mmCIF file of N, CA and C in Angstrom:
data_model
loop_
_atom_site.group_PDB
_atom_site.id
_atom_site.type_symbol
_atom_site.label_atom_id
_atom_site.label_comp_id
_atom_site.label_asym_id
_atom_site.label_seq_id
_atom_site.Cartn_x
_atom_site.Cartn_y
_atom_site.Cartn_z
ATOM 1 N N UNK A 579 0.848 -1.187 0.000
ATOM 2 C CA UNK A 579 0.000 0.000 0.000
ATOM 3 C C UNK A 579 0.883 1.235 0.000
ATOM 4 N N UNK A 580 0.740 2.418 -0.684
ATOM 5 C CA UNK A 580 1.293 3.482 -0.709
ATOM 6 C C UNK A 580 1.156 4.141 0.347
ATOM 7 N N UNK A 581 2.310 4.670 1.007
ATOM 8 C CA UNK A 581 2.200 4.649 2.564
ATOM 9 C C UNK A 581 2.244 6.592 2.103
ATOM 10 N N UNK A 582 1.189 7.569 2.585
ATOM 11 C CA UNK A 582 1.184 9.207 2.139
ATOM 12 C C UNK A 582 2.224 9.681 3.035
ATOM 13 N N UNK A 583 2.622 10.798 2.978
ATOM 14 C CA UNK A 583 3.359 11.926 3.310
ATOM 15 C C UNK A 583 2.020 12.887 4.451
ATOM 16 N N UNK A 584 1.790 12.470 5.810
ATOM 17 C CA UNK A 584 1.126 13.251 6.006
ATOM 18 C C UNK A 584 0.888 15.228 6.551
ATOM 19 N N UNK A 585 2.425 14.812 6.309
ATOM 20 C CA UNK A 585 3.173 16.385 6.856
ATOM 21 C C UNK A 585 2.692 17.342 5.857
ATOM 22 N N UNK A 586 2.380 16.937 4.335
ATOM 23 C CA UNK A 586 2.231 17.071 3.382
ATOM 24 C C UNK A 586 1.069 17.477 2.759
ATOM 25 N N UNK A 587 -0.378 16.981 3.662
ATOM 26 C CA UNK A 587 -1.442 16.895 3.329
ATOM 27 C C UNK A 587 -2.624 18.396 4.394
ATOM 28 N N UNK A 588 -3.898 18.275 3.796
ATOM 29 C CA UNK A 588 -4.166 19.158 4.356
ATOM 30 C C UNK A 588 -5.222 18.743 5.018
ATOM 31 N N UNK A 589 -5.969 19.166 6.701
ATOM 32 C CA UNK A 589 -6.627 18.899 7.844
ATOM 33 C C UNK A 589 -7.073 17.791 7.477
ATOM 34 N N UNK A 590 -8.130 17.799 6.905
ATOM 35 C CA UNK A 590 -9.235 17.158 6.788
ATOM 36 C C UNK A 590 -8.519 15.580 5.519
ATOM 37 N N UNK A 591 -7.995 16.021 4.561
ATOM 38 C CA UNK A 591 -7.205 14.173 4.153
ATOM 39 C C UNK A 591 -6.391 13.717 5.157
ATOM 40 N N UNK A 592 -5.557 14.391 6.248
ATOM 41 C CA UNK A 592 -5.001 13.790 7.354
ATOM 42 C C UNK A 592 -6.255 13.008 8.535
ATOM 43 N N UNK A 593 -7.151 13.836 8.620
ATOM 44 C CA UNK A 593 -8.345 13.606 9.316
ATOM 45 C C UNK A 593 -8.732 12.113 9.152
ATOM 46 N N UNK A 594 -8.785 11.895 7.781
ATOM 47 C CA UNK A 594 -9.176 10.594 7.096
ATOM 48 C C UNK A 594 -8.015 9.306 7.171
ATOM 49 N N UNK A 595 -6.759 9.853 7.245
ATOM 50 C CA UNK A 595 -6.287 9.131 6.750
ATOM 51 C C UNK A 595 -5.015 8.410 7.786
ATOM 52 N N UNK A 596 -4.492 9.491 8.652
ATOM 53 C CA UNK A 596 -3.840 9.222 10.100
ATOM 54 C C UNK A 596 -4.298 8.191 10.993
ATOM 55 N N UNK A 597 -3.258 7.354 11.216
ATOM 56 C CA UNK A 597 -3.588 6.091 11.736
ATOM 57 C C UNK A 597 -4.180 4.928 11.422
ATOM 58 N N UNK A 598 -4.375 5.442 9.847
ATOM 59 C CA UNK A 598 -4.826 3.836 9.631
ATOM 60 C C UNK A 598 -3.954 3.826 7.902
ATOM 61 N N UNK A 599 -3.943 2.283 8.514
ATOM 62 C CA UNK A 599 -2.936 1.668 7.320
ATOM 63 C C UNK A 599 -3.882 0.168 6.877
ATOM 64 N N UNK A 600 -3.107 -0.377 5.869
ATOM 65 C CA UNK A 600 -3.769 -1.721 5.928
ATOM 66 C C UNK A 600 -4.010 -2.518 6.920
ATOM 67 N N UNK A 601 -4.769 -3.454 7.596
ATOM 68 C CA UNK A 601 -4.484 -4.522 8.501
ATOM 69 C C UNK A 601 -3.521 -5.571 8.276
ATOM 70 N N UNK A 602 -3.029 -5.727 8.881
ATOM 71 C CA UNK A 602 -1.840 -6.596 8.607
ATOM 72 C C UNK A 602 -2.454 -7.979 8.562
ATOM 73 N N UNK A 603 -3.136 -8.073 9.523
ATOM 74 C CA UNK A 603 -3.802 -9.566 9.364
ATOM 75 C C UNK A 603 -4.581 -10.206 8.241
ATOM 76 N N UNK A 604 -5.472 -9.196 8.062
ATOM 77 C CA UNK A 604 -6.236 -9.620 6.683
ATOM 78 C C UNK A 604 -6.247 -9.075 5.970
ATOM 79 N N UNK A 605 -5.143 -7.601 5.708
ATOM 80 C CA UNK A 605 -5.749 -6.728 4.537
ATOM 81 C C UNK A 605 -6.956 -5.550 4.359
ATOM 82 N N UNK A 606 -7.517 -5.588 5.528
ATOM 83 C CA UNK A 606 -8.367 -4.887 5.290
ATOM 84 C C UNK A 606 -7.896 -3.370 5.669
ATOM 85 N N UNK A 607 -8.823 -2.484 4.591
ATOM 86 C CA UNK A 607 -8.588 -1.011 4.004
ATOM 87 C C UNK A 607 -8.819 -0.440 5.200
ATOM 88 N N UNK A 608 -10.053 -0.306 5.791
ATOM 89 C CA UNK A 608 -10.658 0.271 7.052
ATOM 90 C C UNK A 608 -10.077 -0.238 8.444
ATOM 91 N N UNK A 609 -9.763 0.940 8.993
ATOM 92 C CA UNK A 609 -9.725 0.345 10.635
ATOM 93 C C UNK A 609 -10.262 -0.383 11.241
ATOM 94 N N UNK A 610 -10.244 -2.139 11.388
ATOM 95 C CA UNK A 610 -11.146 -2.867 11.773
ATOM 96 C C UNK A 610 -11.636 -2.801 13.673
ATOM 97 N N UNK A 611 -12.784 -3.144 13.795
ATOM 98 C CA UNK A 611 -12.941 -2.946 15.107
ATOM 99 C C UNK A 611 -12.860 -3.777 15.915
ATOM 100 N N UNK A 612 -11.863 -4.015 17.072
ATOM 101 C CA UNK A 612 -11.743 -5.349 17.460
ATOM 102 C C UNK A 612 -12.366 -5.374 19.467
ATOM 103 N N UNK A 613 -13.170 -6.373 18.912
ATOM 104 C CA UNK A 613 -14.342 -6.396 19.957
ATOM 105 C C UNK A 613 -13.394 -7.546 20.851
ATOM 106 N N UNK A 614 -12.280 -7.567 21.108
ATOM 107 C CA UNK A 614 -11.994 -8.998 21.719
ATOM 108 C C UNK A 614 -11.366 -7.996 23.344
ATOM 109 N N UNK A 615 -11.592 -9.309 24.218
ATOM 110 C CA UNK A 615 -10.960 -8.120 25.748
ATOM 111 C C UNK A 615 -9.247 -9.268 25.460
ATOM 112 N N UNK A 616 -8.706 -9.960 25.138
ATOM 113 C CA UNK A 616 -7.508 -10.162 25.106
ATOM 114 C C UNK A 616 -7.135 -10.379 23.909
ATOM 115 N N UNK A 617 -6.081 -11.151 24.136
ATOM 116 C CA UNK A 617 -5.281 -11.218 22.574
ATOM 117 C C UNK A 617 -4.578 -12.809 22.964
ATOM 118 N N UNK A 618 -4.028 -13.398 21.788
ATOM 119 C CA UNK A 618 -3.383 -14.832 22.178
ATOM 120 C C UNK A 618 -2.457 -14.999 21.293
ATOM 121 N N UNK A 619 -0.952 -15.747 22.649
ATOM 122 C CA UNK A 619 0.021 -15.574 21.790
ATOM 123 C C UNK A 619 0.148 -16.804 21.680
ATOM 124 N N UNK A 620 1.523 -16.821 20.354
ATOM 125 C CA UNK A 620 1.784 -18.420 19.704
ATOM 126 C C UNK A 620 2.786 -19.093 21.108
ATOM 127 N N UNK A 621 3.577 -18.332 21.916
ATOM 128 C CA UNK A 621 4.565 -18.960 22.410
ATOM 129 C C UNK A 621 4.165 -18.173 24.075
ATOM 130 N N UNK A 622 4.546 -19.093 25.304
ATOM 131 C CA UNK A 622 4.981 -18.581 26.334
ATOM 132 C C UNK A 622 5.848 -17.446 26.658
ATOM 133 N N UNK A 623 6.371 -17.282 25.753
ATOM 134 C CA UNK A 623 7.527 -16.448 25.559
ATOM 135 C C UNK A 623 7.192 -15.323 25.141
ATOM 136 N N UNK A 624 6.305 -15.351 24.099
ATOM 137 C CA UNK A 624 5.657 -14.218 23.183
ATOM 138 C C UNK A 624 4.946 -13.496 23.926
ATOM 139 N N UNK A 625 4.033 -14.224 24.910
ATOM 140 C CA UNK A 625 3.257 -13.873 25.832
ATOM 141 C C UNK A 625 3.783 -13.161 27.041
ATOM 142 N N UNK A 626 5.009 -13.541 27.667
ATOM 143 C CA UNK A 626 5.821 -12.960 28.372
ATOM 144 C C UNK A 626 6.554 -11.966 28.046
ATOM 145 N N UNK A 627 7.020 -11.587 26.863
ATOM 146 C CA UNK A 627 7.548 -10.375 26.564
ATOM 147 C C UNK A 627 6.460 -9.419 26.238
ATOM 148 N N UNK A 628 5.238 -9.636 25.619
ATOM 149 C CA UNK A 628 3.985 -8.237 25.465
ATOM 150 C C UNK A 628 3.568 -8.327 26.964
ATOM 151 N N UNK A 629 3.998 -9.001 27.894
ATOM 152 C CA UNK A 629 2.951 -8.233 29.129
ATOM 153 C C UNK A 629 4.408 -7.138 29.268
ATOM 154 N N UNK A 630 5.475 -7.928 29.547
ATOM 155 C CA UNK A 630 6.794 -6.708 30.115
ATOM 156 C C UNK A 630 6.884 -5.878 29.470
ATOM 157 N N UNK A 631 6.682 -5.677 28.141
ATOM 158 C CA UNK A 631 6.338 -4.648 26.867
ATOM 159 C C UNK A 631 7.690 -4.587 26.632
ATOM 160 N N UNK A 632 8.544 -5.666 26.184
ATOM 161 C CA UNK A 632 9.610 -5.521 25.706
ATOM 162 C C UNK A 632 9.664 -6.513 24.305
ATOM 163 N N UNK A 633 8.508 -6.618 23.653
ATOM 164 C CA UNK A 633 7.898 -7.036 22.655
ATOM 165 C C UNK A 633 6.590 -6.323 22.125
ATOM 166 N N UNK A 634 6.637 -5.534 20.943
ATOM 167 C CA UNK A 634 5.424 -4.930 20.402
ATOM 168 C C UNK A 634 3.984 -6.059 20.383
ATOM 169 N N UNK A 635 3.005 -5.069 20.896
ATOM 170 C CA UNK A 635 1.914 -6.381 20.735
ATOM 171 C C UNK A 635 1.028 -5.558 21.692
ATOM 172 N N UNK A 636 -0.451 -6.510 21.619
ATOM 173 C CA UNK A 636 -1.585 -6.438 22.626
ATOM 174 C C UNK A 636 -1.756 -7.544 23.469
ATOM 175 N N UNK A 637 -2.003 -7.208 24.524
ATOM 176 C CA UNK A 637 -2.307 -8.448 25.710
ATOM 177 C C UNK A 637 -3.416 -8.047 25.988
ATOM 178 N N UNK A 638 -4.275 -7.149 26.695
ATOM 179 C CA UNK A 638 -5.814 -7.161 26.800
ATOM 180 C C UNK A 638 -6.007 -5.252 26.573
ATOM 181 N N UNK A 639 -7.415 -5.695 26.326
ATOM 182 C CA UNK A 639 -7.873 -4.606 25.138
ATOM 183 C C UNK A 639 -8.105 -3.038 26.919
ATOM 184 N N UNK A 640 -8.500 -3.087 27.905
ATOM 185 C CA UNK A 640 -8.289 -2.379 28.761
ATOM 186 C C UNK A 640 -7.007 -1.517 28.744
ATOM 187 N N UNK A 641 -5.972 -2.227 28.390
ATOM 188 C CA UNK A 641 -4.699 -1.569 28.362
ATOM 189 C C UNK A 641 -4.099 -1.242 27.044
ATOM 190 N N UNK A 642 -4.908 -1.675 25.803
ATOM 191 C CA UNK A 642 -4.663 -0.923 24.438
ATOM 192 C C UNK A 642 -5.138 -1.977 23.644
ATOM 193 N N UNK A 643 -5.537 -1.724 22.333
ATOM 194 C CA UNK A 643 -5.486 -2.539 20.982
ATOM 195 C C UNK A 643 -5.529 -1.867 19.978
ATOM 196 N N UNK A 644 -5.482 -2.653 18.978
ATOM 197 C CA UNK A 644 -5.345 -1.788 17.279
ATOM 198 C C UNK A 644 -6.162 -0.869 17.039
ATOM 199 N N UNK A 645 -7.295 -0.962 17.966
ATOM 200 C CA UNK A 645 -8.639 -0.230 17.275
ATOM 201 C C UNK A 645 -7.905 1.645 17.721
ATOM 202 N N UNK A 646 -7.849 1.463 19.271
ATOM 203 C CA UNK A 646 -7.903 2.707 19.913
ATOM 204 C C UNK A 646 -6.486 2.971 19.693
ATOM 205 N N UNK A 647 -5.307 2.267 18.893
ATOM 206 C CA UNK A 647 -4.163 2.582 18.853
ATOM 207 C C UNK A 647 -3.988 3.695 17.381
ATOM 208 N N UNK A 648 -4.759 2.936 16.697
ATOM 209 C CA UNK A 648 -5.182 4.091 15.873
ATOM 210 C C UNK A 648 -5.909 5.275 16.012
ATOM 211 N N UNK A 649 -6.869 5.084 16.714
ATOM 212 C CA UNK A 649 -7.181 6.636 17.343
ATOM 213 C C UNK A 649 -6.671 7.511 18.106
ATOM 214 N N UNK A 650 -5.847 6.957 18.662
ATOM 215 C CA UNK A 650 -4.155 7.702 19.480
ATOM 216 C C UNK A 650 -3.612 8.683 18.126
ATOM 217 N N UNK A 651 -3.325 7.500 17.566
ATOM 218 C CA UNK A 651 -2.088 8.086 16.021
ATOM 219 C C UNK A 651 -3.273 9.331 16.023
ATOM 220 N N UNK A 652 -4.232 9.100 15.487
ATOM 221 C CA UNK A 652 -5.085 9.879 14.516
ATOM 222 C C UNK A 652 -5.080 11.476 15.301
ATOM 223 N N UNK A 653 -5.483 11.318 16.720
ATOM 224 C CA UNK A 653 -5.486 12.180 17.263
ATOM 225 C C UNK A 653 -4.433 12.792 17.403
ATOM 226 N N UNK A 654 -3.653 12.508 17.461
ATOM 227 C CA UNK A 654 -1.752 13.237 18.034
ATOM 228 C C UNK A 654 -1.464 13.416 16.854
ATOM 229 N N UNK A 655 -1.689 13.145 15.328
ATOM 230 C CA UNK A 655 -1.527 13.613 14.140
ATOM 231 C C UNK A 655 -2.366 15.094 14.152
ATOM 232 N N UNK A 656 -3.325 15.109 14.361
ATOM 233 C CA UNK A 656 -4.493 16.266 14.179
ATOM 234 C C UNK A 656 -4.228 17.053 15.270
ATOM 235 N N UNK A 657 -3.780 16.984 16.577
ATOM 236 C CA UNK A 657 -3.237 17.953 17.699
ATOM 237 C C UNK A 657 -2.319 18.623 17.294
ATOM 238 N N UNK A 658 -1.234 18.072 16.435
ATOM 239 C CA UNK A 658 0.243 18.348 16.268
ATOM 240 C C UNK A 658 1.259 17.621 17.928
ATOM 241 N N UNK A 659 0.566 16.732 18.178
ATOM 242 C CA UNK A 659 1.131 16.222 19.081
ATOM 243 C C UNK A 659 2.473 14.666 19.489
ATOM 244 N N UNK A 660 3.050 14.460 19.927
ATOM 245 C CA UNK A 660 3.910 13.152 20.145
ATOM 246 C C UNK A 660 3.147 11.680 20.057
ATOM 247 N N UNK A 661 2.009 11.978 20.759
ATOM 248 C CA UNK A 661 1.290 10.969 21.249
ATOM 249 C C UNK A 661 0.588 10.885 21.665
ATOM 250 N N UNK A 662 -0.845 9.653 22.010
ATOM 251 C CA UNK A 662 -2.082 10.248 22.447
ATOM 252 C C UNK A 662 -2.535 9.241 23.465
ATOM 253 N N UNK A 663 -3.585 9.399 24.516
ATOM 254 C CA UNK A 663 -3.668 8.143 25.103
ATOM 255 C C UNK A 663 -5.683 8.077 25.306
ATOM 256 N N UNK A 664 -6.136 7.112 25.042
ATOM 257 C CA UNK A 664 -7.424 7.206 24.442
ATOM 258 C C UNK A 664 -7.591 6.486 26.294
ATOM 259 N N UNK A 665 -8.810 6.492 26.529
ATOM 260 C CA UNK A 665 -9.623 5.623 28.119
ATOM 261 C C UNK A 665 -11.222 5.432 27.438
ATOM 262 N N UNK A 666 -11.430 4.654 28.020
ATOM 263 C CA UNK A 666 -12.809 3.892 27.382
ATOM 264 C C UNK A 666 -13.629 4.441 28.689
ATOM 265 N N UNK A 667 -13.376 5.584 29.331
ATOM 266 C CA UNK A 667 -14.749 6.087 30.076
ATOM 267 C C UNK A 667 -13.936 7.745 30.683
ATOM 268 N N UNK A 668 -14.607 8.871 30.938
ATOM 269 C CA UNK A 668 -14.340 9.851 31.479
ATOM 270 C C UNK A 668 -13.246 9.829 32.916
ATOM 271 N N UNK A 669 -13.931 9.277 33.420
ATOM 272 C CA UNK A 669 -13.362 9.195 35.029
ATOM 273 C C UNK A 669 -12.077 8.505 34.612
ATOM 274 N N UNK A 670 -11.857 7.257 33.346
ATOM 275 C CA UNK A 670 -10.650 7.162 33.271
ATOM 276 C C UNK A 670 -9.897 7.900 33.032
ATOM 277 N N UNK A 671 -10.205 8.788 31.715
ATOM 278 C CA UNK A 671 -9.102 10.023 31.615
ATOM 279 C C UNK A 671 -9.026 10.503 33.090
ATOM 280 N N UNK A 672 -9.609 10.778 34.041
ATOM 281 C CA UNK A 672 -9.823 12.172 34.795
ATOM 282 C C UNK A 672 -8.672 11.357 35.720
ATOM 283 N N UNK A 673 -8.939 10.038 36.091
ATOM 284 C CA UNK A 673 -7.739 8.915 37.242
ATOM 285 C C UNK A 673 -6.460 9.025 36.173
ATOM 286 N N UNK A 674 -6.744 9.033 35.499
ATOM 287 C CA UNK A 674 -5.343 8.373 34.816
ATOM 288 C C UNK A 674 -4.224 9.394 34.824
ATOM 289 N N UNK A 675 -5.033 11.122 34.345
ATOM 290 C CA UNK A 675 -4.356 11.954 34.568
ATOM 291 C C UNK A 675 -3.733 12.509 36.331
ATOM 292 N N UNK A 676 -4.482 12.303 37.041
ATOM 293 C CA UNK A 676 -4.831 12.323 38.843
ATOM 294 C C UNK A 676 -3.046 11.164 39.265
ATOM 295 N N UNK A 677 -3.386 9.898 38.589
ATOM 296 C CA UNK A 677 -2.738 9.188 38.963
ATOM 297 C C UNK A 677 -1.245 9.815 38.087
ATOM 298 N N UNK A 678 -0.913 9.650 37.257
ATOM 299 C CA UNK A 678 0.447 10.129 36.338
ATOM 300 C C UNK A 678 1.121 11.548 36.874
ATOM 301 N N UNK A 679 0.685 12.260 37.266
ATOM 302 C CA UNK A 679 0.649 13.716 37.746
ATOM 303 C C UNK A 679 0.969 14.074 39.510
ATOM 304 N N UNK A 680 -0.143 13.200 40.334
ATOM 305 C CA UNK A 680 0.381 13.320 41.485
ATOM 306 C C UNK A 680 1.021 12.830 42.283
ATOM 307 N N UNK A 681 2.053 12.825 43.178
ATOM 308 C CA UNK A 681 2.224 12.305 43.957
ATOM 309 C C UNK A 681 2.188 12.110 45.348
ATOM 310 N N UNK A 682 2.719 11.627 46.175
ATOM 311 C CA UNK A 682 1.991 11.247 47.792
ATOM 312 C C UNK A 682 2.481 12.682 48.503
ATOM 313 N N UNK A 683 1.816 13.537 49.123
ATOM 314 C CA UNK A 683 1.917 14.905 49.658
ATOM 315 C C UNK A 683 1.459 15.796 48.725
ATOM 316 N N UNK A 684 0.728 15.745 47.742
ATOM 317 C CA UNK A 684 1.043 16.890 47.031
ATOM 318 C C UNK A 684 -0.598 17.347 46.912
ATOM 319 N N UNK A 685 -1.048 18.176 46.868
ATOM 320 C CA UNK A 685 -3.102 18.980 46.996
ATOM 321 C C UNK A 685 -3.550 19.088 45.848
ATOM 322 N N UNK A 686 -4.175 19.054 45.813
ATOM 323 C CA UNK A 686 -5.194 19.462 44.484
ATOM 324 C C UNK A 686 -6.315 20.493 44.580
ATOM 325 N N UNK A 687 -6.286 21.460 43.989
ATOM 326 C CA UNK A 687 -7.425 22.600 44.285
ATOM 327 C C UNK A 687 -8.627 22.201 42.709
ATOM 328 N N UNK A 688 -9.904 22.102 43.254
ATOM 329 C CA UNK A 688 -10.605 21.984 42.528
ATOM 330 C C UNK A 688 -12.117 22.257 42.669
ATOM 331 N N UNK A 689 -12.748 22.923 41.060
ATOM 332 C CA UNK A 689 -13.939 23.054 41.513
ATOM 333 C C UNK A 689 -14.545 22.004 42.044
ATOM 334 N N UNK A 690 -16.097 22.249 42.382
ATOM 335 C CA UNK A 690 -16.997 21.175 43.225
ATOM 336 C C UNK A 690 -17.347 19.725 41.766
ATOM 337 N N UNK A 691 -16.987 20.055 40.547
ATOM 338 C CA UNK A 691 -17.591 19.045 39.311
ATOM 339 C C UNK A 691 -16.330 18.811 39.066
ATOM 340 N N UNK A 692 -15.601 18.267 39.435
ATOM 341 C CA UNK A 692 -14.479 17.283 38.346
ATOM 342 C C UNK A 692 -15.025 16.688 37.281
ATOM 343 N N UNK A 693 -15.703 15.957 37.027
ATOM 344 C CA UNK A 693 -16.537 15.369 35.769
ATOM 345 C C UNK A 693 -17.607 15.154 36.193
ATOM 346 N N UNK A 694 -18.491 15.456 34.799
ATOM 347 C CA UNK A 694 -19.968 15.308 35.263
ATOM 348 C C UNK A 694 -20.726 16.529 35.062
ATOM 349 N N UNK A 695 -22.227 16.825 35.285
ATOM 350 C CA UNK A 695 -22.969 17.976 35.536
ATOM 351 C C UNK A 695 -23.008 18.211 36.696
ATOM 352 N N UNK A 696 -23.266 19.498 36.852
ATOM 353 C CA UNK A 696 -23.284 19.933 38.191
ATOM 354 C C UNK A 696 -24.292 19.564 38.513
ATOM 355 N N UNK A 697 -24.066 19.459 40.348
ATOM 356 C CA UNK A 697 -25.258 19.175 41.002
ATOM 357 C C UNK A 697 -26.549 20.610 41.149
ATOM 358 N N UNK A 698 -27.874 20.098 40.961
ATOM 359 C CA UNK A 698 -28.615 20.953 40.859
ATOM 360 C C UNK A 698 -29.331 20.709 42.314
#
């Protein structure tokens, strides 16, 4: 497949076209959607190096897969950004950032809605 120049292109064909490539597995054009919560490897070994992540790969879909790995790319292409990190619910972004950011002693000043509508 002709792999584009996306530095090259303008918003909206990057929009379309960032982060997705062929599937490697079957070929397919479109970002396929993969409904599975793990992944399975050929070897003990194989399996042991994607959990330590010292082997490229997916081990369970909570902690990444092809689908949302492409929507990472796509997004951090269209930000102008390094990299992106997708959460399959609000409160995850909101922990994930909470957790990466603080550490033990340190306050947080915040309105009364961290996520959510306000209470009426």
């Amino acid at each position: 497949m002709h792999k584009l120049n996306l530095d090259q292109l303008h918003f909206d064909t990057v929009a379309i076209h960032a982060g997705q490539g062929a599937d490697p597995t079957f070929g397919a054009l479109a970002t396929p959607i993969y409904q599975t919560s793990t992944f399975c490897f050929d070897t003990v070994e194989e399996g042991s190096e994607k959990f330590a992540k010292t082997r490229p790969g997916f081990v369970y879909s909570r902690a990444g897969n092809p689908t949302c790995r492409a929507l990472e790319e796509k997004i951090a292409r269209l930000e102008g950004g390094e990299d992106c990190l997708v959460t399959g619910s609000g409160m995850g972004a909101v922990g994930s950032v909470m957790v990466s950011l603080l550490r033990q002693g340190d306050h947080v000043v915040c309105g009364d809605v961290v996520y959510g509508a306000p209470p009426w």
